[in-house]
mmCIF file of C-alpha atoms in Angstrom:
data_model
loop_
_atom_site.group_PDB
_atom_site.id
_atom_site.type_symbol
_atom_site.label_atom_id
_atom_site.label_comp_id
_atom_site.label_asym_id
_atom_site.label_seq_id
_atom_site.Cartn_x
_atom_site.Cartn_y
_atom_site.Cartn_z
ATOM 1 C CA UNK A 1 -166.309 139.009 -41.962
ATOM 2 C CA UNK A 2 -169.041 136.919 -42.948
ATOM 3 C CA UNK A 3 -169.376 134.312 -45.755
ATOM 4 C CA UNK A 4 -171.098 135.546 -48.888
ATOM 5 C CA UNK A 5 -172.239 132.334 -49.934
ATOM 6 C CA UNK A 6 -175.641 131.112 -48.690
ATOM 7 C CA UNK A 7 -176.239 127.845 -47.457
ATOM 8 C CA UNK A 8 -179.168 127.199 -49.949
ATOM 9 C CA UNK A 9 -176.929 127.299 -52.875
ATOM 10 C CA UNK A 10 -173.748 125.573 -51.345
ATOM 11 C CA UNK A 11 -171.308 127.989 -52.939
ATOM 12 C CA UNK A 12 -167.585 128.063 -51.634
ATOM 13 C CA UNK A 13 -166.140 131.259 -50.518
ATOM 14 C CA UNK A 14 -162.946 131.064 -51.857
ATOM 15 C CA UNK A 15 -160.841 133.252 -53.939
ATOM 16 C CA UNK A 16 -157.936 132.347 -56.711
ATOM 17 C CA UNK A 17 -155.037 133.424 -57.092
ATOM 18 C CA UNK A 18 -152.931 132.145 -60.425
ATOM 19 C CA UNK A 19 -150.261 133.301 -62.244
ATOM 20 C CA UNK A 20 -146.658 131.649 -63.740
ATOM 21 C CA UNK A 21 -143.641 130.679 -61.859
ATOM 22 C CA UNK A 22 -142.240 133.100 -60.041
ATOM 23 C CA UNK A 23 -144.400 136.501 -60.497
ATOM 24 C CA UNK A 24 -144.446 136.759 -57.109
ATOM 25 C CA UNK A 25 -147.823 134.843 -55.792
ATOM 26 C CA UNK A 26 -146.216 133.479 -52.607
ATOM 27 C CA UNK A 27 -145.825 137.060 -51.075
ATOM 28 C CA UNK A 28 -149.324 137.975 -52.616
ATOM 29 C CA UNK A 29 -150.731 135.122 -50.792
ATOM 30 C CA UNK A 30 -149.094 136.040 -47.640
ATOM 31 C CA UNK A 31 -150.226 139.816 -48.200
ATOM 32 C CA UNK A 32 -153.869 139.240 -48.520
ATOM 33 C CA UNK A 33 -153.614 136.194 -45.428
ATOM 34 C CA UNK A 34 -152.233 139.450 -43.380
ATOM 35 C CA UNK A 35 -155.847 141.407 -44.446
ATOM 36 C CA UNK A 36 -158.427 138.640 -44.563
ATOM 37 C CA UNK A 37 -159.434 135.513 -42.144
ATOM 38 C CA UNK A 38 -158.007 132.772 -44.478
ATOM 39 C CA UNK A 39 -156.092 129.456 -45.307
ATOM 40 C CA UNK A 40 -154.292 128.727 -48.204
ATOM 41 C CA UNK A 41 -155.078 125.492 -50.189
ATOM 42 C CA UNK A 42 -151.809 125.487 -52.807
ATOM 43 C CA UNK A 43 -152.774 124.630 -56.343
ATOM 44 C CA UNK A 44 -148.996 123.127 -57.173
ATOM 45 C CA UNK A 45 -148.160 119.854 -58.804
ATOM 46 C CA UNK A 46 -145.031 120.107 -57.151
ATOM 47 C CA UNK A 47 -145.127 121.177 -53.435
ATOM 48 C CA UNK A 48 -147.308 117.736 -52.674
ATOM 49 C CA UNK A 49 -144.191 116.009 -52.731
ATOM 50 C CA UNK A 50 -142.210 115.414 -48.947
ATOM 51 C CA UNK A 51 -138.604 116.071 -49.655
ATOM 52 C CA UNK A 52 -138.584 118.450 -52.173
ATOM 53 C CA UNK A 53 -138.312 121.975 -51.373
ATOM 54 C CA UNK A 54 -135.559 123.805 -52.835
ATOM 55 C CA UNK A 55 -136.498 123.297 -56.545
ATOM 56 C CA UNK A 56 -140.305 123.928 -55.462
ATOM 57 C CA UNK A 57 -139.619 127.333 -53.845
ATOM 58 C CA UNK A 58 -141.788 125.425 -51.304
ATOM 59 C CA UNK A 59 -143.184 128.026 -48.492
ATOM 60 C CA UNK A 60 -141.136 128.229 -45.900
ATOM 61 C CA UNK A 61 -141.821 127.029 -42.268
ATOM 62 C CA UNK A 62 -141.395 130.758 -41.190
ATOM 63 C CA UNK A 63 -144.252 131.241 -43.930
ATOM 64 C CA UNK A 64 -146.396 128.401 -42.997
ATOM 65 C CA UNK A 65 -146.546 129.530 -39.784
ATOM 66 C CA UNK A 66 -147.856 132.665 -40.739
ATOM 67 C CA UNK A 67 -151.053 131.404 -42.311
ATOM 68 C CA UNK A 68 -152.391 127.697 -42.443
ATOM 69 C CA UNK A 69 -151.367 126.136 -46.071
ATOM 70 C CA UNK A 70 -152.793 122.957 -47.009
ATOM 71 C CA UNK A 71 -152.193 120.293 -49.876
ATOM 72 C CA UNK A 72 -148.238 120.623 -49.114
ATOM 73 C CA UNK A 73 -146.161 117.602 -48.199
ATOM 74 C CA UNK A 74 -149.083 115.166 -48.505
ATOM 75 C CA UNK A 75 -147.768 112.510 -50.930
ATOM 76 C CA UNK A 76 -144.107 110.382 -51.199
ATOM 77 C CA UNK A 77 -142.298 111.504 -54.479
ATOM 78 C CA UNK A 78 -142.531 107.896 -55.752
ATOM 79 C CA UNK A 79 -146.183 108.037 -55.416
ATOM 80 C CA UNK A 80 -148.568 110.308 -58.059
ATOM 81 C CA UNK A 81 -150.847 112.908 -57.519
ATOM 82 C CA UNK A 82 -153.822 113.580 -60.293
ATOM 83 C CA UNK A 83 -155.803 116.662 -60.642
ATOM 84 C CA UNK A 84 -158.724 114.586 -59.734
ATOM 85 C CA UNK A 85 -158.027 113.794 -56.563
ATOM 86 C CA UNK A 86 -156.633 117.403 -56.077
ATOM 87 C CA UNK A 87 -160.180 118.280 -56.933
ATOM 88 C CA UNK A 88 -161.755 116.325 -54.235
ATOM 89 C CA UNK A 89 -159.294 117.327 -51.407
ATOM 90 C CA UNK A 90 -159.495 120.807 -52.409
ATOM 91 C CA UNK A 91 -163.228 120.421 -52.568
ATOM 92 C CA UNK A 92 -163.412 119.211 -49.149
ATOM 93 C CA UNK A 93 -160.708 121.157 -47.871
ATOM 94 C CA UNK A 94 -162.453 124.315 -48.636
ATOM 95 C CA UNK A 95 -165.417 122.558 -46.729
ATOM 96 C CA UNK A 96 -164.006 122.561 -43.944
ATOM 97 C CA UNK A 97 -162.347 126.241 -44.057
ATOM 98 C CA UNK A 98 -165.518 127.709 -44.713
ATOM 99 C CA UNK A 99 -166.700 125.669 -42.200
ATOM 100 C CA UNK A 100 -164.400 127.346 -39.339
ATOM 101 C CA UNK A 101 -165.815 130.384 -41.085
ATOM 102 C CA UNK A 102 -163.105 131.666 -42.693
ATOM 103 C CA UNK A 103 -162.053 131.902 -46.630
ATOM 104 C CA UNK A 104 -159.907 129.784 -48.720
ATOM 105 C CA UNK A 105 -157.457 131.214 -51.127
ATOM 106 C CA UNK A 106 -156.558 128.584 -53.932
ATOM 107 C CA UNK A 107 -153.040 129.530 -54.815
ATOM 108 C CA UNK A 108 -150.955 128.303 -57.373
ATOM 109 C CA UNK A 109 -149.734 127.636 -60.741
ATOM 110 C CA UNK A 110 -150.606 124.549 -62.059
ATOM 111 C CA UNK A 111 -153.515 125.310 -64.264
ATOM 112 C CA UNK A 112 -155.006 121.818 -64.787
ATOM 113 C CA UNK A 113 -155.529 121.803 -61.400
ATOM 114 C CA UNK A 114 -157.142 125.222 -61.762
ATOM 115 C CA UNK A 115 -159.398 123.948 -64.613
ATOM 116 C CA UNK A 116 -160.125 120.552 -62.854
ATOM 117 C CA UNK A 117 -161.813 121.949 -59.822
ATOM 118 C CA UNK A 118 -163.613 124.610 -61.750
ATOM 119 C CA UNK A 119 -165.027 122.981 -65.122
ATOM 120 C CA UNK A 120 -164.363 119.297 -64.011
ATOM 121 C CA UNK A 121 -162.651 116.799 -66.189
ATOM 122 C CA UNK A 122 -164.186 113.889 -68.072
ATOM 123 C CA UNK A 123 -164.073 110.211 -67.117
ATOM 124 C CA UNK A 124 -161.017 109.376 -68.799
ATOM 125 C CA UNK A 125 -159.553 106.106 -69.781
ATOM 126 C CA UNK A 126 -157.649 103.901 -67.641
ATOM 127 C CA UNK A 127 -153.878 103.266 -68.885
ATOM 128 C CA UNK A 128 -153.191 100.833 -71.840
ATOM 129 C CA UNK A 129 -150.282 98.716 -71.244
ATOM 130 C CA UNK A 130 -150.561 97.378 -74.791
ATOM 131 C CA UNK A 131 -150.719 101.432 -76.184
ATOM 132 C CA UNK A 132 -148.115 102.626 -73.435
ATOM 133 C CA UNK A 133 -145.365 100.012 -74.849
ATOM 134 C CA UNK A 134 -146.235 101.285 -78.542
ATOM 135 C CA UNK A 135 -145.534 104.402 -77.568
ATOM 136 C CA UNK A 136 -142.541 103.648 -75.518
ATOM 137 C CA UNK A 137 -141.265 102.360 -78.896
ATOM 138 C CA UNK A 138 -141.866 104.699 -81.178
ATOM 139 C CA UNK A 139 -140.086 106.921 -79.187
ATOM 140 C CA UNK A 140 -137.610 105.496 -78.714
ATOM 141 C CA UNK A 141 -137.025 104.748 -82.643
ATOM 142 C CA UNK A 142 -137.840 108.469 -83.161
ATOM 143 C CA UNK A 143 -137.739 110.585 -79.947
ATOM 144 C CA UNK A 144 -140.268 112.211 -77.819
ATOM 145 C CA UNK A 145 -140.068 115.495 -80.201
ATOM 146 C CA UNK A 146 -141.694 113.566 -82.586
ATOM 147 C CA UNK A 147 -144.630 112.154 -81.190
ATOM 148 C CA UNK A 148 -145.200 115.668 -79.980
ATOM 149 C CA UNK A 149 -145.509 117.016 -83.523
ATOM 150 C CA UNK A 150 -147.916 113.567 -83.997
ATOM 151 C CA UNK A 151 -150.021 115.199 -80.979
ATOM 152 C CA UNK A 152 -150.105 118.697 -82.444
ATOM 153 C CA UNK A 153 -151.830 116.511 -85.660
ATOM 154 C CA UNK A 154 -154.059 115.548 -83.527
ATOM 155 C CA UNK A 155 -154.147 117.598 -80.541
ATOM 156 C CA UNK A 156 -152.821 120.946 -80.957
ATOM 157 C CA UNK A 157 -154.570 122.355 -77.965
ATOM 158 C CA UNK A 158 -153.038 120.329 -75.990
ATOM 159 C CA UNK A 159 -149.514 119.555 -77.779
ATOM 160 C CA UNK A 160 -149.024 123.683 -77.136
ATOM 161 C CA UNK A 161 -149.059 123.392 -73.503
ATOM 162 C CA UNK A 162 -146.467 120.818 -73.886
ATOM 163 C CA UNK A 163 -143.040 120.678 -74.160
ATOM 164 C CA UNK A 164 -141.135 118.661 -76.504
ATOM 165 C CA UNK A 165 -139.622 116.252 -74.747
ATOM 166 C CA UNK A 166 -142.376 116.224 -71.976
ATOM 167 C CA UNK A 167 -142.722 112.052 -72.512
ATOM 168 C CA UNK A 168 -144.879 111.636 -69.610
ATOM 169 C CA UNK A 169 -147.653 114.169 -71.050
ATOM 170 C CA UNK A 170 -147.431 113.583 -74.432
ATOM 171 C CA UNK A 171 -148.005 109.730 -73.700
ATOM 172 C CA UNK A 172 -150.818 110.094 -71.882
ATOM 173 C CA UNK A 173 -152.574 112.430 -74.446
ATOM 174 C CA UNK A 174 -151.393 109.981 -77.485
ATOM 175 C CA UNK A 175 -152.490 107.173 -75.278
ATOM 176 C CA UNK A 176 -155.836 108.849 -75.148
ATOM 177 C CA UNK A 177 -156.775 109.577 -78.510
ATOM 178 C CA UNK A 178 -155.839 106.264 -79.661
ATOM 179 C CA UNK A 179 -157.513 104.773 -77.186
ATOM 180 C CA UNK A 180 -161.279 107.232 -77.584
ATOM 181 C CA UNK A 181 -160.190 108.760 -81.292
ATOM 182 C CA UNK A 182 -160.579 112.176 -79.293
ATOM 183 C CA UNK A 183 -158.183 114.945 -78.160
ATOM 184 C CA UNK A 184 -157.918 115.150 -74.764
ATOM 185 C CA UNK A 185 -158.337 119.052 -74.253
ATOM 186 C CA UNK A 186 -161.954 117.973 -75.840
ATOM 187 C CA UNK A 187 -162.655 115.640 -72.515
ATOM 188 C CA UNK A 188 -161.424 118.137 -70.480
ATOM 189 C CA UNK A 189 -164.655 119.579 -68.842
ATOM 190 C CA UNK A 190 -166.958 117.798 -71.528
ATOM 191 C CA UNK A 191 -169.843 116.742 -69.604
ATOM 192 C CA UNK A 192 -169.964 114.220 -66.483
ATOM 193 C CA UNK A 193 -168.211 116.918 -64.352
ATOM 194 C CA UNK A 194 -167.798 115.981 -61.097
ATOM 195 C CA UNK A 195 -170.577 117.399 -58.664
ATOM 196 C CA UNK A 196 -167.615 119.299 -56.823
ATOM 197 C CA UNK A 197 -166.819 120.905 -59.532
ATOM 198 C CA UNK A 198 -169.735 122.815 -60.483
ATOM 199 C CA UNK A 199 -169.757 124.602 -56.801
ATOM 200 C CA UNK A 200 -166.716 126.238 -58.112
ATOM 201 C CA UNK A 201 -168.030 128.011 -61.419
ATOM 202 C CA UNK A 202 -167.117 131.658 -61.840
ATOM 203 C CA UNK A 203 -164.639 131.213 -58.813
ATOM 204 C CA UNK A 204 -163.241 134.815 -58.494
ATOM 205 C CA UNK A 205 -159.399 134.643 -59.597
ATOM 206 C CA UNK A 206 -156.773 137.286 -59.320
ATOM 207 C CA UNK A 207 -153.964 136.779 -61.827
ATOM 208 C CA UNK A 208 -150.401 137.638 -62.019
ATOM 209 C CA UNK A 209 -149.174 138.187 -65.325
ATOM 210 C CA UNK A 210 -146.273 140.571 -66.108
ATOM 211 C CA UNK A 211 -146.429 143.496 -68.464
ATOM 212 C CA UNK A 212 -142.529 142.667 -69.734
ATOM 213 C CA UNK A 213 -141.614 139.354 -70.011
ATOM 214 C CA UNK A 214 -138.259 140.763 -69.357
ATOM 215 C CA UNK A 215 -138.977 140.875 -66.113
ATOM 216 C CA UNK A 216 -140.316 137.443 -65.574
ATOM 217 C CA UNK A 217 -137.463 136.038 -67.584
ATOM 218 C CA UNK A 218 -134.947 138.078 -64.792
ATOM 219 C CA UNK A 219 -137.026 136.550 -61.873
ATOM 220 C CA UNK A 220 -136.550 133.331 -63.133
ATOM 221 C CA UNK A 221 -132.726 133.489 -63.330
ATOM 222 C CA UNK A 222 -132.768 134.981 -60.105
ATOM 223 C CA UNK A 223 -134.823 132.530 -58.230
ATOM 224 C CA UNK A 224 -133.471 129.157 -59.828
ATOM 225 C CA UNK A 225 -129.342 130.538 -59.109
ATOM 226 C CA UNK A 226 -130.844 130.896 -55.415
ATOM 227 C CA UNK A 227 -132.359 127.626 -55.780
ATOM 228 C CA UNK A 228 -128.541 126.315 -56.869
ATOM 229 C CA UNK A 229 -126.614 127.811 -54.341
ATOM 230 C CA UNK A 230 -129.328 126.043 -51.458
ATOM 231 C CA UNK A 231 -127.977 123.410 -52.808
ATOM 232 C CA UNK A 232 -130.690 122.092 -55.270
ATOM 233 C CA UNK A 233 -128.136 119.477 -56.571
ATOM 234 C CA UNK A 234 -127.888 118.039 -53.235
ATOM 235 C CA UNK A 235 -131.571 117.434 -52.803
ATOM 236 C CA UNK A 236 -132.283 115.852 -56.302
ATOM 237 C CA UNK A 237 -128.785 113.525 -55.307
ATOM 238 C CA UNK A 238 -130.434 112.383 -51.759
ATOM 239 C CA UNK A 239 -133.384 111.655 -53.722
ATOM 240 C CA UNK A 240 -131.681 109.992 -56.432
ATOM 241 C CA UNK A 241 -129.737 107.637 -53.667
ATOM 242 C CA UNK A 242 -132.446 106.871 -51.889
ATOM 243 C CA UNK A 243 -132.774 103.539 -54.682
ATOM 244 C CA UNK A 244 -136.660 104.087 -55.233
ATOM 245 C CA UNK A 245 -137.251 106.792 -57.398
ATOM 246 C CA UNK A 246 -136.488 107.443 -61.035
ATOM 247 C CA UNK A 247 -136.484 109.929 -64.056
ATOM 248 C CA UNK A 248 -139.734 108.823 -65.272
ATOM 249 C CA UNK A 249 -141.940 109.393 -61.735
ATOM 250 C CA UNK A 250 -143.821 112.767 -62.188
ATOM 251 C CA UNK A 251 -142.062 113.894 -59.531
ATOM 252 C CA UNK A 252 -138.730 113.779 -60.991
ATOM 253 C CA UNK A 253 -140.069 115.379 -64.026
ATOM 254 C CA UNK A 254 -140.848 118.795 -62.137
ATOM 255 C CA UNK A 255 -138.739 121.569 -63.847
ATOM 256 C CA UNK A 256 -135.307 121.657 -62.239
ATOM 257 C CA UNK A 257 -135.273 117.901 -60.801
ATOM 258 C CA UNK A 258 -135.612 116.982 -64.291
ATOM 259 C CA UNK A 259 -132.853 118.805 -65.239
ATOM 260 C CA UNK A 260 -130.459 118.284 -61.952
ATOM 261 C CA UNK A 261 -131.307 114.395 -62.066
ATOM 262 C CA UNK A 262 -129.808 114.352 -65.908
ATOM 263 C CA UNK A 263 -126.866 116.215 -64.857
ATOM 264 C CA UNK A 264 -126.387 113.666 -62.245
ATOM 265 C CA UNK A 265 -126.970 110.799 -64.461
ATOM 266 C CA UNK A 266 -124.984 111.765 -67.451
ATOM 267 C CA UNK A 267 -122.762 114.035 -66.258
ATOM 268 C CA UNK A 268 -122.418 117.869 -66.989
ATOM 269 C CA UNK A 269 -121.428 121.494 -65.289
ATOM 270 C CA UNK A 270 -123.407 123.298 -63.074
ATOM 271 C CA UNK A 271 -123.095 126.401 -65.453
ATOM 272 C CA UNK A 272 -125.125 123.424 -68.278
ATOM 273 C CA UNK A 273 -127.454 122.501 -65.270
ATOM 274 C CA UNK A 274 -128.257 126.224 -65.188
ATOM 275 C CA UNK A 275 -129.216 127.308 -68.565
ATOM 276 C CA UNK A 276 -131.502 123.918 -68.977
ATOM 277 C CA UNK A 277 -132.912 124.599 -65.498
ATOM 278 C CA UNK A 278 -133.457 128.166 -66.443
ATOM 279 C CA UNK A 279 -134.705 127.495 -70.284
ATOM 280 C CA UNK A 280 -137.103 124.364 -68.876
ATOM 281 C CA UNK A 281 -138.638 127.390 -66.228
ATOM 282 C CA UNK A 282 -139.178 130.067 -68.884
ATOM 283 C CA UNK A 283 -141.002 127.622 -71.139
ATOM 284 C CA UNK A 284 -142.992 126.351 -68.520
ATOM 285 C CA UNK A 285 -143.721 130.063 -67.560
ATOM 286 C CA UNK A 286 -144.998 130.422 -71.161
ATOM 287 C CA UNK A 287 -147.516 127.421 -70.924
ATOM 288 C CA UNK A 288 -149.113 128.490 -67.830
ATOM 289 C CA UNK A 289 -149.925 132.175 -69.483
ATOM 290 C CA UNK A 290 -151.095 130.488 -72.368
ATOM 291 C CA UNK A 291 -153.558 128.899 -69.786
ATOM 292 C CA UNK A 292 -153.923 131.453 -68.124
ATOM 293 C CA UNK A 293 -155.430 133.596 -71.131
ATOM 294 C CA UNK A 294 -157.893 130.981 -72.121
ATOM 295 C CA UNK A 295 -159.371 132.149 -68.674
ATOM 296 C CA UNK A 296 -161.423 135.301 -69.586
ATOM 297 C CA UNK A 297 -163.429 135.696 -66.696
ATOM 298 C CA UNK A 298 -159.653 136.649 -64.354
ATOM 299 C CA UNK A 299 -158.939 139.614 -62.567
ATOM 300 C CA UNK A 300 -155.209 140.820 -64.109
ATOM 301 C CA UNK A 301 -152.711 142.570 -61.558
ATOM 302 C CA UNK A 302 -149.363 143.029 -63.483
ATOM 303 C CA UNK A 303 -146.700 141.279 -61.518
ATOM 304 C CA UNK A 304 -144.088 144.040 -62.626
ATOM 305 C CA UNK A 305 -145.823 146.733 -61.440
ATOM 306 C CA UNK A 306 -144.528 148.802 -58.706
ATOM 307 C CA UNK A 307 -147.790 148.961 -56.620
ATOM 308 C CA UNK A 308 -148.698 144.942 -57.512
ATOM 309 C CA UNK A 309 -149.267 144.208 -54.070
ATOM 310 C CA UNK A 310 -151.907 146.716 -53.178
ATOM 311 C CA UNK A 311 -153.947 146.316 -56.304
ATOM 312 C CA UNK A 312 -153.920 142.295 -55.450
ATOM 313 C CA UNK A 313 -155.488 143.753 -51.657
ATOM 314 C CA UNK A 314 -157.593 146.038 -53.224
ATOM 315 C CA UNK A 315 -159.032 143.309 -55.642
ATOM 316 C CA UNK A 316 -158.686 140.522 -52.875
ATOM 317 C CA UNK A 317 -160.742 142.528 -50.815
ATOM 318 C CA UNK A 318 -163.879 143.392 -53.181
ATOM 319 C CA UNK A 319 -163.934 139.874 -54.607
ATOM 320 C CA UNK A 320 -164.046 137.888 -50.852
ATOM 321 C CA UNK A 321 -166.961 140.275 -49.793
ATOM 322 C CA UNK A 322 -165.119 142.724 -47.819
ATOM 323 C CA UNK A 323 -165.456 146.142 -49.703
ATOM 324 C CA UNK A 324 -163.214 148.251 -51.687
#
């Protein structure tokens, strides 16, 4: 099957495919890499990191196999990953997939990284040492939850996406409004976009949203108990004693490492590991709809729907080029 983009304008031929934790977009992918010539670049904050891949739901190598996945496994858990330089590597990633003439499916959840290689984000300032420490303070005197209500003062676009007690996030967006006296959902695609990112406007996406968040909410129990009895506790320990890492790194503030690295550090049951694990998931489910609804221009399949699957074909196939 042919590329529909045309060398003139240097268009990708890619297709999206979004949706929140755990509605299921690890068999679409697979499904639609079974009907069309493609490679899977994964749009996750989480399955960069080596070493983590129980609490990810990482692919597995059975599933890798299948289909070539990129942008897993390519950065040390001590080290950090930006949706910046995802947007470059998935920029020339998709390059060089279209290049072997075939299509790339961008595949994931974490909608920043969605919105960074499709609108571009805004030079941003570099980190304040002098701000961080004020901040480190204050919340410390008055806890994280606070300065997150301080953010929704002056950033309630952004303090809704957050959680609470999210410290890392809600730093960095305090950080930057004190530093530029704006929000930082306004610099988010505000001009200066990076020349990548405007080959990816109007990027076809196909998102998975359930009907009943019910059923979500039952999909999440289910996969994070699975993600226990693999021994989830065991990984985030190994990690833990390997003397480098610590609660602050952004990858030990993923949903469930969080969670099993505070059980390990203060103590607690595995039935208390559970319902944090399981609350953290749902309200991180929450903030990537609320993302995902700011995105008009998607293609909705309803996760919950018996016949999911074949509507996500169907769709897959009209939107690459292929026919109905």
């Amino acid at each position: 099957m042919p590329s529909p983009a045309r060398a003139d304008d240097d268009r990708p031929w890619c297709l999206a495919l979004a949706g929140p934790t755990a509605a299921g977009k690890t068999a679409a992918a697979l499904a639609l890499a079974r009907d069309l010539p493609l490679e899977i670049v994964s749009v996750d904050s989480a399955l960069v990191y080596r070493g983590m891949d129980i609490g990810t739901a990482k692919p597995s190598a059975h599933e890798r196999a299948l289909v070539p996945h990129h942008l897993i496994d390519i950065v040390d858990p001590a080290q950090s990953y930006s949706a910046a330089r995802f947007a470059q590597d998935a920029d020339t990633l998709v390059r060089a997939i279209n290049g072997r003439g075939r299509m790339a499916l961008l595949a994931g959840g974490t909608m920043l990284y969605f919105k960074a290689l499709i609108d571009g984000l805004h030079d941003m300032p570099p980190a304040d040492a002098g701000v961080r420490a004020e901040l480190e303070q204050a919340a410390r005197a008055r806890g994280w939850p606070a300065l997150h209500a301080e953010l929704a003062r002056v950033d309630p676009v952004t303090a809704a996406r957050l959680a609470p007690n999210d410290s890392q996030r809600i730093q960095r967006a305090l950080e930057v409004y004190r530093l530029t006296g704006r929000a930082l959902s306004s610099l988010h695609g505000d001009g200066g976009a990076p020349a990548a990112a405007s080959r990816f406007a109007g990027m076809p996406m196909v998102s998975l949203e359930p009907r009943h968040r019910a059923w979500l909410h039952a999909r999440i129990e289910q996969r994070f108990d699975a993600m226990l009895a693999h021994g989830l506790l065991d990984e985030v320990r190994a990690l833990r004693d390997r003397g480098d890492l610590h609660a602050d790194l952004p990858a030990m503030r993923c949903v469930g490492y969080r969670q099993a690295w505070e059980t390990l550090e203060h103590g607690g049951s595995l039935e208390q590991l559970r319902e944090r694990g399981i609350a953290a998931t749902r309200q991180l489910a929450k903030r990537q709809l609320t993302w995902l609804r700011s995105m008009p221009a998607r293609h909705v399949v309803a996760c919950d729907d018996d016949d999911a699957l074949e509507q996500v074909l169907r769709l897959g196939r009209q939107l690459a080029g292929a026919g109905p």
